[in-house]
Each structure stands twice: as structure tokens, then as C-alpha cells.
GROMACS .gro file of C-alpha atoms in nm:
model
  291
    1UNK     CA    1 -16.091  -4.164 -20.480
    2UNK     CA    2 -16.223  -3.892 -20.175
    3UNK     CA    3 -16.564  -3.844 -20.351
    4UNK     CA    4 -16.647  -4.286 -20.339
    5UNK     CA    5 -16.509  -4.167 -20.017
    6UNK     CA    6 -16.800  -3.895 -19.946
    7UNK     CA    7 -17.056  -4.101 -20.127
    8UNK     CA    8 -16.983  -4.420 -19.927
    9UNK     CA    9 -17.019  -4.184 -19.584
   10UNK     CA   10 -17.346  -4.055 -19.681
   11UNK     CA   11 -17.502  -4.331 -19.745
   12UNK     CA   12 -17.430  -4.511 -19.394
   13UNK     CA   13 -17.524  -4.210 -19.241
   14UNK     CA   14 -17.873  -4.190 -19.428
   15UNK     CA   15 -18.092  -4.488 -19.257
   16UNK     CA   16 -18.298  -4.451 -19.616
   17UNK     CA   17 -18.012  -4.483 -19.783
   18UNK     CA   18 -17.876  -4.801 -19.519
   19UNK     CA   19 -18.211  -4.939 -19.607
   20UNK     CA   20 -18.218  -4.909 -20.000
   21UNK     CA   21 -17.909  -5.063 -19.959
   22UNK     CA   22 -17.917  -5.304 -19.659
   23UNK     CA   23 -17.755  -5.594 -19.846
   24UNK     CA   24 -17.459  -5.428 -20.022
   25UNK     CA   25 -17.373  -5.280 -19.715
   26UNK     CA   26 -17.411  -5.711 -19.486
   27UNK     CA   27 -17.236  -5.843 -19.749
   28UNK     CA   28 -16.961  -5.698 -19.875
   29UNK     CA   29 -16.917  -5.452 -19.458
   30UNK     CA   30 -16.513  -5.597 -19.442
   31UNK     CA   31 -16.489  -5.601 -19.866
   32UNK     CA   32 -16.573  -5.230 -19.895
   33UNK     CA   33 -16.365  -5.157 -19.561
   34UNK     CA   34 -16.004  -5.295 -19.680
   35UNK     CA   35 -16.094  -5.125 -19.991
   36UNK     CA   36 -16.189  -4.755 -19.953
   37UNK     CA   37 -15.897  -4.775 -19.625
   38UNK     CA   38 -15.706  -5.086 -19.725
   39UNK     CA   39 -15.396  -5.023 -19.403
   40UNK     CA   40 -15.518  -4.940 -19.051
   41UNK     CA   41 -15.470  -4.652 -18.859
   42UNK     CA   42 -15.775  -4.356 -18.794
   43UNK     CA   43 -15.916  -4.337 -19.127
   44UNK     CA   44 -15.945  -4.729 -19.076
   45UNK     CA   45 -16.132  -4.671 -18.689
   46UNK     CA   46 -16.314  -4.359 -18.881
   47UNK     CA   47 -16.455  -4.583 -19.157
   48UNK     CA   48 -16.605  -4.927 -18.915
   49UNK     CA   49 -16.738  -4.717 -18.630
   50UNK     CA   50 -16.935  -4.545 -18.923
   51UNK     CA   51 -17.054  -4.896 -19.087
   52UNK     CA   52 -17.162  -4.960 -18.772
   53UNK     CA   53 -17.357  -4.781 -18.645
   54UNK     CA   54 -17.503  -4.836 -19.018
   55UNK     CA   55 -17.508  -5.183 -19.006
   56UNK     CA   56 -17.650  -5.192 -18.580
   57UNK     CA   57 -17.933  -4.976 -18.660
   58UNK     CA   58 -18.051  -5.225 -18.966
   59UNK     CA   59 -17.957  -5.496 -18.675
   60UNK     CA   60 -18.268  -5.265 -18.504
   61UNK     CA   61 -18.502  -5.220 -18.813
   62UNK     CA   62 -18.839  -5.395 -18.696
   63UNK     CA   63 -18.930  -5.370 -19.132
   64UNK     CA   64 -18.649  -5.587 -19.204
   65UNK     CA   65 -18.705  -5.983 -19.179
   66UNK     CA   66 -18.484  -6.141 -18.857
   67UNK     CA   67 -18.264  -6.345 -19.153
   68UNK     CA   68 -18.145  -5.943 -19.260
   69UNK     CA   69 -18.070  -5.855 -18.918
   70UNK     CA   70 -17.951  -6.162 -18.828
   71UNK     CA   71 -17.731  -6.063 -19.154
   72UNK     CA   72 -17.651  -5.732 -19.006
   73UNK     CA   73 -17.546  -5.865 -18.651
   74UNK     CA   74 -17.241  -6.056 -18.793
   75UNK     CA   75 -17.153  -5.814 -19.058
   76UNK     CA   76 -17.068  -5.655 -18.682
   77UNK     CA   77 -16.862  -5.918 -18.548
   78UNK     CA   78 -16.688  -5.908 -18.963
   79UNK     CA   79 -16.574  -5.616 -18.936
   80UNK     CA   80 -16.495  -5.592 -18.536
   81UNK     CA   81 -16.255  -5.898 -18.693
   82UNK     CA   82 -16.133  -5.689 -18.979
   83UNK     CA   83 -15.692  -5.633 -18.849
   84UNK     CA   84 -15.703  -5.985 -18.633
   85UNK     CA   85 -15.636  -6.372 -18.810
   86UNK     CA   86 -15.952  -6.511 -19.062
   87UNK     CA   87 -15.938  -6.855 -18.890
   88UNK     CA   88 -15.870  -6.723 -18.528
   89UNK     CA   89 -16.118  -6.993 -18.366
   90UNK     CA   90 -16.190  -6.695 -18.080
   91UNK     CA   91 -16.134  -6.364 -18.219
   92UNK     CA   92 -16.095  -6.102 -17.870
   93UNK     CA   93 -16.508  -5.869 -18.042
   94UNK     CA   94 -16.588  -5.599 -17.748
   95UNK     CA   95 -16.780  -5.775 -17.504
   96UNK     CA   96 -17.133  -5.575 -17.542
   97UNK     CA   97 -17.114  -5.679 -17.923
   98UNK     CA   98 -17.056  -6.103 -17.798
   99UNK     CA   99 -17.358  -5.979 -17.508
  100UNK     CA  100 -17.596  -5.858 -17.860
  101UNK     CA  101 -17.455  -6.251 -18.046
  102UNK     CA  102 -17.538  -6.424 -17.759
  103UNK     CA  103 -17.912  -6.238 -17.678
  104UNK     CA  104 -17.967  -6.266 -18.041
  105UNK     CA  105 -17.874  -6.625 -18.079
  106UNK     CA  106 -18.062  -6.698 -17.795
  107UNK     CA  107 -18.409  -6.481 -17.878
  108UNK     CA  108 -18.393  -6.635 -18.204
  109UNK     CA  109 -18.357  -7.037 -18.072
  110UNK     CA  110 -18.710  -6.908 -17.804
  111UNK     CA  111 -18.867  -6.706 -18.022
  112UNK     CA  112 -18.895  -6.800 -18.379
  113UNK     CA  113 -19.064  -7.202 -18.358
  114UNK     CA  114 -19.226  -7.202 -18.778
  115UNK     CA  115 -19.013  -7.498 -18.862
  116UNK     CA  116 -18.981  -7.355 -19.242
  117UNK     CA  117 -18.869  -6.976 -19.022
  118UNK     CA  118 -18.657  -7.218 -18.809
  119UNK     CA  119 -18.468  -7.380 -19.110
  120UNK     CA  120 -18.390  -7.061 -19.217
  121UNK     CA  121 -18.279  -6.837 -18.871
  122UNK     CA  122 -18.099  -7.146 -18.715
  123UNK     CA  123 -17.781  -7.249 -18.933
  124UNK     CA  124 -17.673  -6.861 -18.941
  125UNK     CA  125 -17.742  -6.819 -18.624
  126UNK     CA  126 -17.568  -7.089 -18.495
  127UNK     CA  127 -17.267  -6.980 -18.805
  128UNK     CA  128 -17.303  -6.650 -18.676
  129UNK     CA  129 -17.270  -6.766 -18.366
  130UNK     CA  130 -16.942  -6.943 -18.419
  131UNK     CA  131 -16.789  -6.653 -18.614
  132UNK     CA  132 -16.809  -6.463 -18.225
  133UNK     CA  133 -16.563  -6.780 -18.115
  134UNK     CA  134 -16.839  -6.926 -17.973
  135UNK     CA  135 -16.834  -7.312 -18.090
  136UNK     CA  136 -16.973  -7.455 -17.771
  137UNK     CA  137 -17.366  -7.247 -17.807
  138UNK     CA  138 -17.343  -7.299 -18.185
  139UNK     CA  139 -17.336  -7.659 -18.112
  140UNK     CA  140 -17.539  -7.710 -17.897
  141UNK     CA  141 -17.798  -7.458 -18.101
  142UNK     CA  142 -17.793  -7.656 -18.378
  143UNK     CA  143 -17.821  -8.013 -18.168
  144UNK     CA  144 -18.089  -7.876 -17.952
  145UNK     CA  145 -18.279  -7.795 -18.238
  146UNK     CA  146 -18.218  -8.135 -18.460
  147UNK     CA  147 -18.586  -8.275 -18.306
  148UNK     CA  148 -18.713  -7.915 -18.436
  149UNK     CA  149 -18.655  -7.935 -18.782
  150UNK     CA  150 -18.833  -8.053 -19.086
  151UNK     CA  151 -18.535  -8.111 -19.237
  152UNK     CA  152 -18.236  -8.224 -18.985
  153UNK     CA  153 -17.980  -8.284 -19.278
  154UNK     CA  154 -17.926  -7.957 -19.289
  155UNK     CA  155 -17.804  -7.945 -18.936
  156UNK     CA  156 -17.621  -8.178 -18.898
  157UNK     CA  157 -17.397  -8.087 -19.207
  158UNK     CA  158 -17.367  -7.755 -19.015
  159UNK     CA  159 -17.292  -8.025 -18.633
  160UNK     CA  160 -16.950  -8.168 -18.879
  161UNK     CA  161 -16.862  -7.797 -19.019
  162UNK     CA  162 -16.847  -7.707 -18.754
  163UNK     CA  163 -16.711  -8.029 -18.532
  164UNK     CA  164 -16.470  -7.985 -18.810
  165UNK     CA  165 -16.287  -7.671 -18.795
  166UNK     CA  166 -16.217  -7.721 -18.472
  167UNK     CA  167 -16.038  -8.020 -18.551
  168UNK     CA  168 -16.242  -8.351 -18.472
  169UNK     CA  169 -16.235  -8.503 -18.747
  170UNK     CA  170 -16.432  -8.884 -18.680
  171UNK     CA  171 -16.655  -8.704 -18.552
  172UNK     CA  172 -16.777  -8.474 -18.910
  173UNK     CA  173 -16.693  -8.713 -18.979
  174UNK     CA  174 -16.958  -8.894 -18.857
  175UNK     CA  175 -17.214  -8.541 -18.836
  176UNK     CA  176 -17.156  -8.627 -19.246
  177UNK     CA  177 -17.301  -8.930 -19.294
  178UNK     CA  178 -17.571  -8.853 -19.081
  179UNK     CA  179 -17.658  -8.596 -19.267
  180UNK     CA  180 -17.606  -8.826 -19.629
  181UNK     CA  181 -17.823  -9.114 -19.442
  182UNK     CA  182 -18.125  -8.860 -19.389
  183UNK     CA  183 -18.158  -8.601 -19.630
  184UNK     CA  184 -18.440  -8.615 -19.879
  185UNK     CA  185 -18.593  -8.627 -20.192
  186UNK     CA  186 -18.340  -8.672 -20.575
  187UNK     CA  187 -18.119  -8.378 -20.651
  188UNK     CA  188 -18.081  -8.303 -20.213
  189UNK     CA  189 -18.015  -8.719 -20.161
  190UNK     CA  190 -17.716  -8.647 -20.445
  191UNK     CA  191 -17.591  -8.294 -20.303
  192UNK     CA  192 -17.543  -8.457 -19.974
  193UNK     CA  193 -17.374  -8.726 -20.094
  194UNK     CA  194 -17.173  -8.526 -20.216
  195UNK     CA  195 -17.096  -8.373 -19.948
  196UNK     CA  196 -17.012  -8.641 -19.722
  197UNK     CA  197 -16.731  -8.798 -20.001
  198UNK     CA  198 -16.579  -8.488 -20.056
  199UNK     CA  199 -16.528  -8.495 -19.648
  200UNK     CA  200 -16.377  -8.880 -19.669
  201UNK     CA  201 -16.186  -8.759 -19.935
  202UNK     CA  202 -16.048  -8.445 -19.716
  203UNK     CA  203 -16.010  -8.556 -19.407
  204UNK     CA  204 -15.968  -8.920 -19.470
  205UNK     CA  205 -15.866  -8.998 -19.792
  206UNK     CA  206 -15.677  -9.401 -19.720
  207UNK     CA  207 -15.992  -9.465 -19.605
  208UNK     CA  208 -16.038  -9.609 -19.944
  209UNK     CA  209 -16.404  -9.878 -19.788
  210UNK     CA  210 -16.567  -9.632 -19.701
  211UNK     CA  211 -16.523  -9.360 -19.940
  212UNK     CA  212 -16.600  -9.654 -20.249
  213UNK     CA  213 -16.863  -9.728 -20.015
  214UNK     CA  214 -17.018  -9.393 -20.081
  215UNK     CA  215 -17.014  -9.326 -20.403
  216UNK     CA  216 -17.178  -9.631 -20.533
  217UNK     CA  217 -17.443  -9.598 -20.274
  218UNK     CA  218 -17.424  -9.128 -20.426
  219UNK     CA  219 -17.464  -9.382 -20.830
  220UNK     CA  220 -17.733  -9.582 -20.693
  221UNK     CA  221 -17.933  -9.333 -20.601
  222UNK     CA  222 -17.893  -9.166 -20.917
  223UNK     CA  223 -17.948  -9.512 -21.101
  224UNK     CA  224 -18.291  -9.444 -20.997
  225UNK     CA  225 -18.392  -9.128 -21.067
  226UNK     CA  226 -18.514  -9.017 -21.493
  227UNK     CA  227 -18.373  -8.741 -21.443
  228UNK     CA  228 -18.025  -8.796 -21.214
  229UNK     CA  229 -17.711  -8.644 -21.498
  230UNK     CA  230 -17.952  -8.311 -21.540
  231UNK     CA  231 -17.876  -7.941 -21.414
  232UNK     CA  232 -17.839  -7.923 -20.964
  233UNK     CA  233 -17.756  -8.285 -21.001
  234UNK     CA  234 -17.616  -8.359 -21.242
  235UNK     CA  235 -17.355  -8.103 -21.159
  236UNK     CA  236 -17.323  -8.359 -20.795
  237UNK     CA  237 -17.265  -8.629 -21.015
  238UNK     CA  238 -16.968  -8.431 -21.243
  239UNK     CA  239 -16.825  -8.382 -20.924
  240UNK     CA  240 -16.785  -8.648 -20.724
  241UNK     CA  241 -16.626  -8.787 -21.032
  242UNK     CA  242 -16.397  -8.455 -20.987
  243UNK     CA  243 -16.391  -8.538 -20.575
  244UNK     CA  244 -16.280  -8.882 -20.671
  245UNK     CA  245 -16.010  -8.833 -20.949
  246UNK     CA  246 -15.853  -8.551 -20.703
  247UNK     CA  247 -15.765  -8.873 -20.471
  248UNK     CA  248 -15.685  -9.139 -20.740
  249UNK     CA  249 -15.426  -8.872 -20.817
  250UNK     CA  250 -15.116  -9.040 -20.944
  251UNK     CA  251 -15.337  -9.322 -20.980
  252UNK     CA  252 -15.338  -9.392 -20.643
  253UNK     CA  253 -15.715  -9.590 -20.634
  254UNK     CA  254 -15.756  -9.674 -21.039
  255UNK     CA  255 -15.866  -9.975 -20.909
  256UNK     CA  256 -16.123  -9.814 -20.744
  257UNK     CA  257 -16.235  -9.543 -20.970
  258UNK     CA  258 -16.170  -9.811 -21.311
  259UNK     CA  259 -16.487 -10.023 -21.140
  260UNK     CA  260 -16.644  -9.672 -21.016
  261UNK     CA  261 -16.633  -9.540 -21.399
  262UNK     CA  262 -16.754  -9.828 -21.450
  263UNK     CA  263 -17.089  -9.830 -21.259
  264UNK     CA  264 -17.134  -9.481 -21.458
  265UNK     CA  265 -17.106  -9.585 -21.825
  266UNK     CA  266 -17.341  -9.916 -21.688
  267UNK     CA  267 -17.594  -9.563 -21.617
  268UNK     CA  268 -17.440  -9.397 -21.955
  269UNK     CA  269 -17.600  -9.687 -22.147
  270UNK     CA  270 -17.962  -9.725 -22.061
  271UNK     CA  271 -18.001  -9.360 -22.186
  272UNK     CA  272 -18.085  -9.312 -22.554
  273UNK     CA  273 -17.733  -9.107 -22.728
  274UNK     CA  274 -17.967  -8.833 -22.859
  275UNK     CA  275 -18.067  -8.737 -22.463
  276UNK     CA  276 -17.788  -8.470 -22.344
  277UNK     CA  277 -17.761  -8.625 -22.048
  278UNK     CA  278 -17.567  -8.866 -22.245
  279UNK     CA  279 -17.262  -8.699 -22.275
  280UNK     CA  280 -17.306  -8.516 -21.890
  281UNK     CA  281 -17.291  -8.910 -21.885
  282UNK     CA  282 -17.046  -8.970 -22.052
  283UNK     CA  283 -16.855  -8.649 -21.869
  284UNK     CA  284 -16.866  -8.793 -21.496
  285UNK     CA  285 -16.535  -8.902 -21.528
  286UNK     CA  286 -16.340  -8.675 -21.769
  287UNK     CA  287 -16.464  -8.356 -21.553
  288UNK     CA  288 -16.111  -8.243 -21.443
  289UNK     CA  289 -16.006  -8.325 -21.123
  290UNK     CA  290 -15.989  -7.888 -21.052
  291UNK     CA  291 -16.361  -7.817 -21.143
   0.00000   0.00000   0.00000
């Protein structure tokens, strides 16, 4: 309604209010525009321009973290492609905005030397480059950052997603596998194993041997953990089971799934019946495939 439009216009025009609502404006820019001005026209163009001006201020606000300023630029790119197909690989963007994206990425790579900050900033920067259609630049940034990262498996997952979106299936699976192989930490191993397995099921469903070997490896990881079926780890394992059930739609791979289920049942048998993990373990292959 008119009151809501006026309220949003007031927030966008006021630097202090824009700063206060920074997270809402950067995370929901396109949603707000589509809600207030769902049709193309002068009103929509005016709202987008007001949004872009507010986001540009946030992008330049030195009191915000680099990640928050990056999010403001990301929102500007999303707004610039709001009326283009969502799956456009090479969207049409204003040349000045393209230059800002390229310069921002270069500055992040050049200026962020702390390994922990790089871990937070570089993946988001690579996604920004992708959103702007700069696929080669995104890939180059990720590869150049591998040696500088204390946890390169995060970047390897991004490289897998990058290759996948471009249709390079074999390369994508290689990156997902490397990410799983390099992952460290009990819960992390299970989560990255899940990501690799899901990629296999979706991109190479006929490779039953590779899928089985990966699932066995994930369950072997779980066997060496005391709380594998609890919280984050438990969620990952239930999703592994759901992915395998989806892969087995119509019983196409029943023998493999039965063998993997037997492996999990062996783990369940080692848990006391009163332990909540026991029920979670029993549910790994009972979770609906849609999960």
C-alpha cells in the first residue's frame, strides 16, 4: 500500500535508517522491489534507483565489515539483473557496475591477507563474480586462493559448484571429491561427504560403484565418531540416506542400498537402545526421500 511504499522510500533516503536496516536491505532487495513494484515501469525503475543509491552508500561505509560491504554490492548486481532470466549465465549489466565488481574482487584478493578473513571473504567474492557473469575470473580467484587457505576444501566445493553451473560435470565431481578428501573434523567430514554423494547422485547416477564407495566411506567416517548420529552429524547422515533412497527410486539399485543399509544397522547395533542416537541411526534409511 501507499504507506508501506512511503516507509521504504524514507528508509532508503535516510543514511542512518539505511544503515540500521542494512541486513534487510542487502539480503532482501529484489524481494522488496518485487513486492512493492511487481510490474516493469517507471515506478519500478525509480524504486530500483533509490535502492541502488542506498546500497552504494552501504558499500562505501567503512564502518561496516568487508563482508557486509560485499553483500551490498551483491544486492546491487541482483537488482541490475532483476528483469533478466534468473538462470542467465552472462547477464547484461551496466559497464560501471561490472567495473566495480571486478575492482572489488581484485582489492579483496590483494588486501585480505589474514587467513581467517580470506576464508570468510573469498567464497563470497567468487560468488559475486559468478552473479555478474564473470565465471573465469571467479574460477581463477578460487584456484589462486587454494594455497593461501587453511581449509581449502571450502574453496574446492565452490570450484565444484562453479564447474557444475557451467556444465562441466566431470570436473565438478573431481572438485567435490577433492573437497571431501581434504575435509577435516568429524562433522565436517560427514557434511562434505554428503555434498560429494549428492553431486554424484544428481550428475552421474549410473556410476553405481562410485556412489556405493562414497557412501561406504561416509559411513566409515561415522563409525569412528562417538556422536555421529547427533545434531549436525546426524542431519548429514539422514540426508545421505535420503539421497540414496532418491537414487534408488523404483528399486533400480536395491542391492547396493540394502548392503549400505546393513552397514548402518551394524553401527546402530553398537548404540544403547536408550541412547537418542540409536533412533536417529535407525532412521537413516527411513527418512523420506524428499528430505
